[in-house]
Structures are given as C-alpha cells and as structure tokens.
XYZ file of C-alpha atoms in Angstrom:
415
model
C -24.341 -14.308 88.246
C -20.470 -13.323 88.034
C -19.966 -9.447 87.054
C -16.516 -9.285 85.435
C -15.199 -6.056 83.045
C -11.371 -6.063 81.417
C -9.480 -3.358 83.493
C -6.082 -0.605 81.899
C -3.082 -2.452 83.049
C -0.349 -1.448 84.669
C 2.054 -3.987 83.048
C 6.198 -3.806 82.560
C 7.712 -3.814 78.653
C 8.125 -7.164 76.967
C 12.119 -6.352 78.126
C 11.624 -5.413 81.675
C 8.911 -8.193 82.787
C 11.796 -10.630 84.439
C 13.090 -7.999 86.568
C 10.280 -6.722 87.666
C 8.610 -10.026 87.825
C 8.099 -11.422 92.418
C 7.031 -13.949 94.058
C 3.738 -12.942 96.221
C 4.552 -10.540 99.319
C 3.571 -13.797 101.770
C 5.390 -16.464 100.606
C 9.124 -15.198 102.419
C 9.949 -12.456 104.817
C 12.016 -9.731 104.433
C 14.827 -11.181 104.939
C 15.033 -13.135 102.130
C 12.217 -11.424 99.731
C 16.515 -8.573 100.921
C 19.050 -11.560 98.950
C 16.293 -12.403 96.458
C 16.529 -8.253 95.257
C 20.459 -8.156 95.734
C 20.828 -5.115 93.450
C 18.031 -5.306 90.898
C 16.232 -1.612 91.953
C 13.269 -3.358 89.665
C 12.468 -5.647 91.254
C 8.685 -5.566 93.242
C 9.332 -6.110 96.118
C 10.394 -3.101 96.459
C 7.154 -1.929 96.644
C 4.903 -5.239 97.657
C 8.464 -6.312 100.404
C 8.928 -1.752 100.860
C 11.123 -2.155 104.716
C 13.722 -4.001 102.527
C 14.266 -0.473 101.058
C 15.829 0.628 104.527
C 19.840 -0.201 105.856
C 18.195 -1.761 108.361
C 14.429 -3.718 107.316
C 12.711 -2.266 109.093
C 9.399 -2.883 110.426
C 6.320 -4.674 107.183
C 4.109 -2.279 109.819
C 5.417 0.892 110.217
C 4.298 4.001 108.359
C 7.719 4.882 106.984
C 7.196 1.401 104.388
C 3.835 1.944 103.559
C 4.856 5.833 101.830
C 8.022 3.954 100.418
C 5.729 1.368 98.582
C 4.201 4.266 96.734
C 7.348 6.264 96.952
C 7.906 3.040 94.302
C 4.666 2.134 92.874
C 5.690 5.561 91.052
C 8.846 5.515 90.917
C 8.503 2.732 88.152
C 6.127 4.571 86.440
C 7.443 8.090 85.456
C 10.668 5.839 84.972
C 8.955 3.308 82.032
C 9.515 0.535 83.821
C 4.814 -0.207 84.571
C 3.290 1.637 81.749
C -1.002 1.905 81.629
C -2.735 0.209 78.390
C -4.623 2.902 76.435
C -7.588 0.869 76.639
C -9.723 -2.195 79.090
C -8.523 -5.646 78.567
C -9.139 -9.070 80.066
C -5.449 -10.672 79.840
C -4.690 -14.300 79.938
C -2.256 -15.865 82.084
C -0.453 -19.882 82.122
C 1.313 -21.432 84.243
C 3.620 -24.127 83.142
C 4.298 -27.079 86.281
C 5.675 -30.535 86.085
C 4.864 -29.900 81.807
C 0.586 -29.282 84.208
C -0.363 -25.785 82.241
C -3.413 -24.180 83.821
C -4.666 -20.782 82.354
C -5.836 -18.253 83.955
C -7.643 -14.843 83.667
C -6.999 -11.290 84.898
C -10.322 -10.181 84.989
C -11.815 -7.007 87.117
C -13.570 -9.032 89.562
C -17.357 -7.140 91.379
C -16.808 -5.793 95.414
C -20.183 -6.366 95.222
C -19.949 -10.060 94.846
C -17.694 -10.750 97.502
C -19.281 -8.396 99.751
C -22.639 -9.917 99.302
C -21.025 -13.512 99.307
C -21.093 -14.983 95.436
C -17.244 -14.657 95.686
C -17.465 -18.005 98.136
C -14.381 -18.483 100.831
C -13.667 -21.476 102.592
C -11.201 -19.775 104.976
C -11.225 -17.596 108.103
C -9.312 -13.449 107.912
C -7.760 -12.179 110.649
C -8.097 -8.933 110.984
C -4.911 -7.847 111.770
C -3.459 -8.794 107.876
C -6.129 -7.544 106.125
C -5.731 -4.561 107.303
C -2.237 -4.581 106.509
C -3.258 -5.051 103.133
C -5.950 -2.362 103.667
C -3.131 -0.041 104.024
C -1.517 -0.743 101.400
C -3.947 -0.653 98.818
C -5.193 2.534 100.026
C -2.090 4.136 99.671
C -0.691 2.673 96.342
C -4.643 2.900 95.534
C -3.917 0.060 93.732
C -4.894 -4.095 93.616
C -0.641 -4.274 93.244
C -1.090 -8.396 93.288
C -3.960 -9.656 92.078
C -6.330 -12.760 93.579
C -6.326 -16.216 92.433
C -9.434 -17.559 92.012
C -11.287 -20.699 90.222
C -14.832 -20.801 88.465
C -16.785 -23.694 87.654
C -15.370 -25.323 83.485
C -16.036 -23.925 81.056
C -16.751 -25.052 77.611
C -16.766 -21.598 75.383
C -13.833 -19.929 77.377
C -11.933 -23.435 77.860
C -12.011 -22.751 73.455
C -10.902 -19.419 73.654
C -7.953 -19.742 75.825
C -6.540 -22.743 73.560
C -6.523 -20.245 71.141
C -4.785 -17.904 72.583
C -2.217 -20.458 73.874
C -1.754 -20.798 69.643
C -0.431 -17.631 69.643
C 2.435 -15.964 70.524
C 2.593 -14.608 74.413
C 3.540 -10.953 75.745
C 5.267 -12.677 77.996
C 6.639 -15.952 77.977
C 9.437 -16.619 80.558
C 10.915 -18.998 83.153
C 11.337 -18.397 86.691
C 14.540 -18.724 88.387
C 12.936 -19.514 91.768
C 10.294 -21.909 90.893
C 11.427 -23.254 87.750
C 8.081 -22.569 86.166
C 7.263 -20.904 82.813
C 5.138 -18.429 83.030
C 2.828 -17.065 80.142
C 0.918 -14.092 79.476
C -1.388 -12.573 76.483
C -3.474 -8.969 76.035
C -6.680 -9.718 75.353
C -7.765 -6.866 73.399
C -10.239 -7.839 70.246
C -13.744 -6.141 71.275
C -15.812 -9.567 70.408
C -13.159 -11.873 72.996
C -13.605 -8.996 75.472
C -18.021 -9.148 75.064
C -18.001 -13.303 75.161
C -15.676 -13.581 78.191
C -18.464 -10.833 80.332
C -20.622 -12.969 78.795
C -19.791 -16.493 80.671
C -18.698 -15.149 83.760
C -22.755 -13.788 83.996
C -23.878 -17.335 82.946
C -21.717 -18.448 86.622
C -23.696 -18.202 89.753
C -20.188 -18.341 91.828
C -17.022 -17.663 91.677
C -14.468 -19.433 94.203
C -11.485 -18.129 96.204
C -9.144 -20.647 96.036
C -6.166 -18.312 97.317
C -5.738 -14.737 99.120
C -8.938 -15.102 100.869
C -6.612 -11.234 103.014
C -5.971 -10.232 99.866
C -9.293 -10.045 98.683
C -11.040 -9.020 102.008
C -8.786 -6.409 101.691
C -9.299 -5.454 98.536
C -12.850 -6.004 98.457
C -13.031 -3.765 102.103
C -11.339 -1.119 100.554
C -12.929 -0.149 97.190
C -16.858 -0.226 100.516
C -14.347 1.932 101.502
C -13.942 4.067 98.598
C -17.391 3.835 97.361
C -19.184 4.714 100.609
C -16.967 8.553 101.342
C -17.659 9.757 97.086
C -20.356 11.515 97.695
C -21.100 11.568 94.050
C -20.154 7.572 93.917
C -22.314 5.871 91.106
C -21.651 2.616 90.863
C -19.302 2.221 87.371
C -15.968 3.185 88.826
C -12.683 1.568 88.588
C -12.383 0.711 92.410
C -15.189 -1.182 92.507
C -13.434 -3.527 90.884
C -10.614 -5.718 92.127
C -7.825 -7.445 90.212
C -8.061 -12.253 90.641
C -6.804 -15.029 88.130
C -9.572 -16.956 87.235
C -8.807 -20.500 86.906
C -11.078 -23.262 85.837
C -10.780 -25.753 88.916
C -10.808 -28.770 87.321
C -6.868 -26.866 85.557
C -6.153 -26.696 89.532
C -3.551 -28.701 91.666
C -3.468 -28.786 95.172
C -0.457 -30.256 96.858
C -0.559 -31.916 100.148
C -0.040 -29.861 103.605
C 1.750 -32.096 106.044
C 2.153 -31.219 110.284
C 4.734 -31.404 111.970
C 4.834 -31.760 116.098
C 6.869 -31.530 118.920
C 6.513 -34.092 121.283
C 4.087 -36.757 121.909
C 2.701 -35.727 124.582
C 4.411 -37.582 127.432
C 3.887 -40.957 125.571
C 5.705 -43.836 124.380
C 6.265 -44.276 120.908
C 4.586 -48.365 121.852
C 1.771 -46.320 123.408
C 1.359 -43.600 120.495
C 0.730 -46.068 118.247
C -1.557 -48.686 120.523
C -4.080 -45.278 121.170
C -3.675 -44.667 116.903
C -5.797 -47.683 116.785
C -8.469 -47.032 118.295
C -9.704 -44.879 115.255
C -6.580 -45.825 112.309
C -5.845 -49.170 110.444
C -1.752 -48.973 111.630
C 0.272 -51.156 109.271
C 4.300 -49.827 109.511
C 6.008 -49.852 105.986
C 9.721 -49.401 106.678
C 12.089 -46.715 106.002
C 10.926 -46.453 102.583
C 9.575 -43.432 102.089
C 5.507 -43.836 101.762
C 2.579 -41.499 100.936
C -1.121 -42.080 101.199
C -2.718 -43.025 98.316
C -6.253 -42.194 98.942
C -8.414 -40.679 101.317
C -9.144 -40.982 104.407
C -4.789 -42.573 104.577
C -2.442 -40.681 106.632
C 1.039 -41.739 106.793
C 2.991 -41.344 109.789
C 7.029 -41.017 110.288
C 8.344 -41.295 112.689
C 12.223 -43.440 114.548
C 13.283 -43.805 110.956
C 10.406 -45.423 109.698
C 6.844 -44.979 108.141
C 3.542 -46.376 108.933
C 0.029 -45.643 106.927
C -3.231 -44.769 109.585
C -6.735 -45.562 107.065
C -9.162 -44.252 108.886
C -11.733 -46.722 110.329
C -15.385 -46.415 108.858
C -17.570 -44.025 111.128
C -15.106 -41.329 112.309
C -16.226 -39.937 109.710
C -19.233 -38.436 107.941
C -19.451 -38.878 104.095
C -22.601 -36.843 104.363
C -20.629 -34.385 106.475
C -18.326 -31.813 103.198
C -16.105 -30.584 106.648
C -16.248 -33.585 108.434
C -15.300 -36.082 105.489
C -12.073 -33.626 104.900
C -8.378 -35.557 106.585
C -7.377 -33.054 107.764
C -10.635 -32.765 110.053
C -9.906 -35.688 110.632
C -6.667 -35.879 111.345
C -7.070 -32.915 113.734
C -10.032 -34.803 115.976
C -8.342 -38.559 115.762
C -4.328 -38.051 116.576
C -4.224 -33.724 116.862
C -7.202 -32.876 120.317
C -8.018 -36.611 121.035
C -3.948 -37.992 121.179
C -1.864 -34.634 121.549
C -4.089 -32.563 122.807
C -3.330 -30.293 120.580
C -7.075 -27.574 119.692
C -5.746 -25.172 118.242
C -3.721 -25.492 115.002
C -3.052 -21.725 114.608
C -1.361 -20.624 117.895
C 0.483 -24.099 119.621
C 3.413 -24.017 119.248
C 4.196 -27.501 119.282
C 3.295 -28.163 115.663
C 4.235 -26.767 112.247
C 3.353 -27.468 108.685
C 4.477 -28.166 105.988
C 3.334 -27.688 102.291
C 3.828 -27.444 98.425
C 6.464 -29.038 96.903
C 8.998 -29.782 99.514
C 7.394 -33.210 99.587
C 8.245 -35.456 102.386
C 11.971 -35.283 102.115
C 11.401 -32.750 104.631
C 8.724 -34.316 107.277
C 12.188 -36.141 107.305
C 14.725 -33.421 107.374
C 12.362 -32.403 109.989
C 11.967 -35.231 112.047
C 15.218 -36.618 112.047
C 17.705 -33.790 113.189
C 16.124 -33.550 115.874
C 13.693 -30.535 115.903
C 10.089 -32.303 115.117
C 9.003 -35.648 117.057
C 6.681 -37.027 113.956
C 5.754 -36.276 111.185
C 2.015 -36.313 109.731
C 1.420 -36.529 105.363
C -2.307 -35.762 104.146
C -3.821 -36.985 101.213
C -4.450 -33.629 99.239
C -7.802 -32.469 99.233
C -9.928 -31.515 96.053
C -11.212 -28.303 94.356
C -14.971 -30.241 94.158
C -14.636 -30.597 99.018
C -13.372 -26.753 98.952
C -16.049 -25.720 96.257
C -18.789 -27.565 98.076
C -18.264 -26.535 101.499
C -17.251 -22.922 99.580
C -21.573 -23.521 98.644
C -22.287 -24.833 101.767
C -21.323 -20.976 103.421
C -18.702 -23.413 106.070
C -14.940 -23.383 106.830
C -12.574 -25.194 106.287
C -10.264 -25.890 108.667
C -7.217 -24.245 109.027
C -3.410 -24.947 107.061
C -5.408 -27.195 104.768
C -4.943 -26.133 101.229
C -1.760 -25.642 99.321
C -1.655 -23.929 96.325
C 0.536 -24.222 93.783
C 2.543 -22.677 91.322
C 1.630 -19.781 93.231
C 0.823 -16.433 91.246
C 3.779 -13.893 89.878
C 3.636 -10.691 90.690
C 4.170 -7.748 88.847
C 2.677 -9.351 84.939
C -0.081 -6.718 85.736
C -1.140 -3.871 88.573
C -4.973 -2.347 88.710
C -5.321 0.766 89.741
C -8.149 2.153 91.473
C -9.439 5.103 89.237
C-alpha cells in the first residue's frame, strides 16, 4: 500500500504567489534564471538557484550557494512572503495546457515506500546530481520543490478532485513564461483528508513520473535524519517528502527527439540504404512529418522528411524495454549505424524535448549545427508503469512530461 500524510505547507499569501512561483530548478541554467528574476527579490529562484545571488554568478555547487539558499529561505519567512499553514492539509494542484487540465494531489510521500520499492522508478540516477539536491534539502531542512508522481486511476479521488474543481481556488494564475494556467486548492476538511489517505492505502504502488534525482535526494535525507536521531519514533516529519500525484491517464508525455552531428562517414544515400535493413523507408517531402504510431519514426535530413517504420522482428512486443521506440532507435540506428553507444556521454548527439517540436529539429539541422534529426512517437504512461513494475530501467532521454510542475506554491518542512 502507498502511505501518505497531510502536512503543514509553507506557502505564499495569495497576492504574492505570482511573484514567488518559478519553473523547476533544472529546466534553465543560472544565467537564464538571473535574467528571468530581473529585479524580483521575491522569486523562488533566490532559494532554488542561489548561485544567482552573487554579483558574478558562482558555481552552483559552491558552499556559498547553499548558505545563500538558507538565508533567503529564512528571509522569505521573516518577511511573510512564505507562511506556514496552522494545520495539516493536503493540497490540489491543477495545470491547464492547450485546453487540457490535470489535477494533482500534493501529499507527504513516505520515505520507506521509496526505499523499499513501493514508489517505483524507471530511470537511473547519478550520484553527483543526487548529492547536490541532498545538500539543498539538508541545509534548508525542507523539500522546497515537489517531485512528480503518477498513481493508478481512482474513481473516489477523481470525484473528490472534481468537487474541489467546482470551487474557487486559493491560487489561480497564468504563468507568463509557459502560458499555462496554474490553480491550487487547500484540502483542510478532515473527512476529505481521511478519504485521500485511505484511498492511497489501497494502491500497491506509486510511480515516479519526473524528478528521479529529487525523489532519491529527499528520501535519502529523510533516512539519514532517522539514522542520526537517537530518539527516532517513525512519525517525524522527515519520514515524508513532498510529491504531487496525478492520475496516470491524465498525464501528457511528449516526444523526446534526437539530433545528430554527422553520418559516421556515410553519404546520405548510403545512410538511407543502410536504414532499409531494419526499416521501411518512405520519402515524405519538405513538409514536417510527425510519427503517427508506435514503431514509426520521422527522419529529417537535407531539407526532406522521411518516415521509418520498424520491420517486424526488429523488436520484441513481449519485452517492456525491447518494445520501446527509444530502444529500437538506439539499437538499430544510433548504435549500429552511427556508433553512438552511450546516449548520456556521446557529444555527437543531443536531445530536443517538450514543446519545441519538429520546427526545432528542422532549425538545428538547417543551421548546420546538426546533420540530421530523428523524431519519435511519445512513450505512454502505461509503458512507463509496465517497465517500473518489471523492475527494469528505461533507456536514457525517453520521457518528457509537460507541463512541468511550478515550484513555490507550497513547501514541506522536515521538522
């Protein structure tokens, strides 16, 4: 079962939320964050990207950056820009993108559920990235940013969310940088709190959608605090970390595409011929062509688009990894033809995800920066859950969730 709890959120007064809320720390670099902040002293970036607080931006791993995060977190509370609720609550966070709204429950997720595998992951994490976020959680003694979970569809929770959606939200704004609507409700009613807690208990697992490093960091710090507390009882706040949980069917996963710098010594005609070993190759012309189904890819090269359909026998429908288009393209194109073995480290390849779309692929190839591009059909949430259930790990750069969670709507303190 999935164990969750309500918590006393630390959050902005209604009139300040738009000044404080920010994009997640890892979707923009330090200079972009500084430009976005401008002269806004209330921006959460001062806490989650504290390297921008110095006259000349310092390295994000500099100890002074972590010290500055602590100072600004305290400053925000001292000035009343962040205020802690006086009772335990759950929260509802809705995001609307392109006319579609998804409703998430903001909860305290149980550290032991992560450690024992009840919270399931589908990506590998890097220790250096984990340690950076662990330091941030340690020094702030808080989960300043949430992680992004999915849960199996649940009619009881769906009804509860629909009921709240008919009421006036605590926060309601459209973010200028992404154009998406963000709404937020406080669930303080005891009966509703009990319903949410009990319905999660019926779920065998929760699934990390986005934020594997933040999940690992939050859980590891919680376990660390338990180990170091001689009087540990198990009900302390550090036994939980903040997650926004969405019904799996509501989530939108966009394509995560590839651009490559060269043809590994081949000419274009030779490359297209080599592709025919494993794919049905069809010229589509100069107009953008997007894959329409699983196992179909779009190739852009020399101002033309091609469809590539993987031939039967080149993938295994019974293998949750082998059936993935990211695996098919990695094995049969990037590895076999291009000699690109490690997607994480090879400098010849880059990735274009999210809302940038096919125009960004075309731009990067036409500019001469890249030689060719490959567009993939998006992975489904069911595929992600199947892989997580099997205990396997997805290939790198496989999923791009949109919209991203807004940071700063609520914070979870660990004491």
